[in-house]
Amino acid sequence: MRRGIEKEGLRVGPDGVLSRTAHPEGLGSALTHPHITTDFSESQLELVTGVHAGIGDCLAELRDVHRFVLQHLAQQAGNERIWACSMPGDLPADADIPVGWYGPSNVGLAKRVYRNGLVHRYGARMQTISGIHYNWSLAGATTEDYFALIRNFRRHGFLLLMLFGASPAVTQGFAQGLDHGLQPLGDHTLHLPHATSLRMGRLGYQSDAQSRLSVSYNDLEGYARSLHEALVQPYGPYEAMGIQDGQGGYRQLGTSLLQIENEFYSTIRPKRVTQRGERPLHALRERGVEYVEVRCMDLQPELGVGIDAHTLRVLDTFLLWAMLSGSPPDNPEEVREMADNQRLVAARGREPGLTLQRGGRAVALADWADEVMALAQPVAEALDRAHGGEAFAHSWAQAREALRQPERLPSARVLAAMRAQHQGEHAAYGLSASERVRAELLAEPSPAAMLAEMARQVQDSLAAQRDIEQADALPGALPFERYRQHYLDPASLQP
């Protein structure tokens, strides 16, 4: 097995309020740095590891990058922190949330315009939600193996929301103006008493427009066909919005339901490393699935970098079981069931007696979860035989016990800490967790060789961005509008 991590996190000031400053130059180019970039906002860091055979090596690299960023932020005038929670704390007005800037090159402008489109389509607040993406592959696995994994993952992904969901509350400001259905917790905080992951529910990465998509994961051809249509067919409300604003600026990249492949919200995606200028869907059609990207993982604010070895062992066991188990084809009715189950577990997962739908019948969440945990137990044991020790079986048993005692789950512990230590306030809890992580990481030593390598990566990334921009400024270079049209040409999606 191979794995890598992408961790998002907002830059905030000592008061916990979202930073409105540009991405620090001392962290390199957000366009070209291999490990330190931004997601939606200039203030939303994304820390990326390489691909690792070992869980410990993967987490060690994430920790090194995280520490390097915190060290740089501590030396700057704003003395910023990295927000430890998935749901943001105090935000400025939507218009004041800074959208990512990647320079004036064509590829940099395309990234910026895509994010402008997200603002116009969904609002800036939703885009400040942060999480962890887990990229996972198995040597020798085929495209069909990965799609079987994805189908089983979508059927049983509620387990991961239960086990690792850690976003049961939000600030009132985040939910302002939304039909949220939440209950007060503190004076400035809203929650649901049995929620696991509001990030993965109605307030999170959801889209009424995208809900009309019924994407099948039965094979690459069907998946590609569904995504292709969403990428090329104009969508009325986005057509009405227009591409340009009449003043030389851009509102969005295009008027289709999805501007680009990454706009499709899903708990898991089939992926393939792309070549320069290549569309992700073209890469999949041309060369098949190379790995999966798990996208439903909340930041766990109790942990130093939002995730730990226990979590990765459970993920590895679950993903391997999902690939190796029988995985019948999905159908539109099951796809709707899976979406409904996800929303239920995100909002009410720890509610005693909660039932989900499976094949048109009600089944107790607790029974279904325990059934899956029992079925996957031999996989955890096999991983221990392969790696030595008992770590996988121990983590799997620990997770199974936590499901039987919901008060032990991260979402329950987060709410308990908010009530007991922070007067029920999400923002105060988040700032406290962020301060604790900052102090913990800054207290750790950083080897001189590691610091020198990271300093080199910063300078190399800045030089790489300059090279791209200089090439785009040469006589005869493609103007942005032609670049945009060329990139969105439906032919670029075909193998």
CSV table of C-alpha atoms in Angstrom, one decimal, residues 151 154-155 328-339 359:
chain,number,residue,atom,x,y,z
A,151,ARG,CA,-18.7,1.5,-4.5
A,154,ARG,CA,-19.8,5.0,-0.6
A,155,ARG,CA,-22.0,2.3,0.8
A,328,PRO,CA,-22.2,-5.4,-6.6
A,329,PRO,CA,-23.1,-2.6,-9.2
A,330,ASP,CA,-24.8,0.5,-7.9
A,331,ASN,CA,-28.0,1.9,-9.3
A,332,PRO,CA,-29.8,5.3,-9.1
A,333,GLU,CA,-32.0,4.2,-6.1
A,334,GLU,CA,-28.9,3.1,-4.1
A,335,VAL,CA,-27.1,6.3,-5.0
A,336,ARG,CA,-29.9,8.3,-3.5
A,337,GLU,CA,-29.9,6.0,-0.4
A,338,MET,CA,-26.2,6.6,0.1
A,339,ALA,CA,-26.6,10.4,-0.1
A,359,GLY,CA,-31.7,-1.9,-0.2
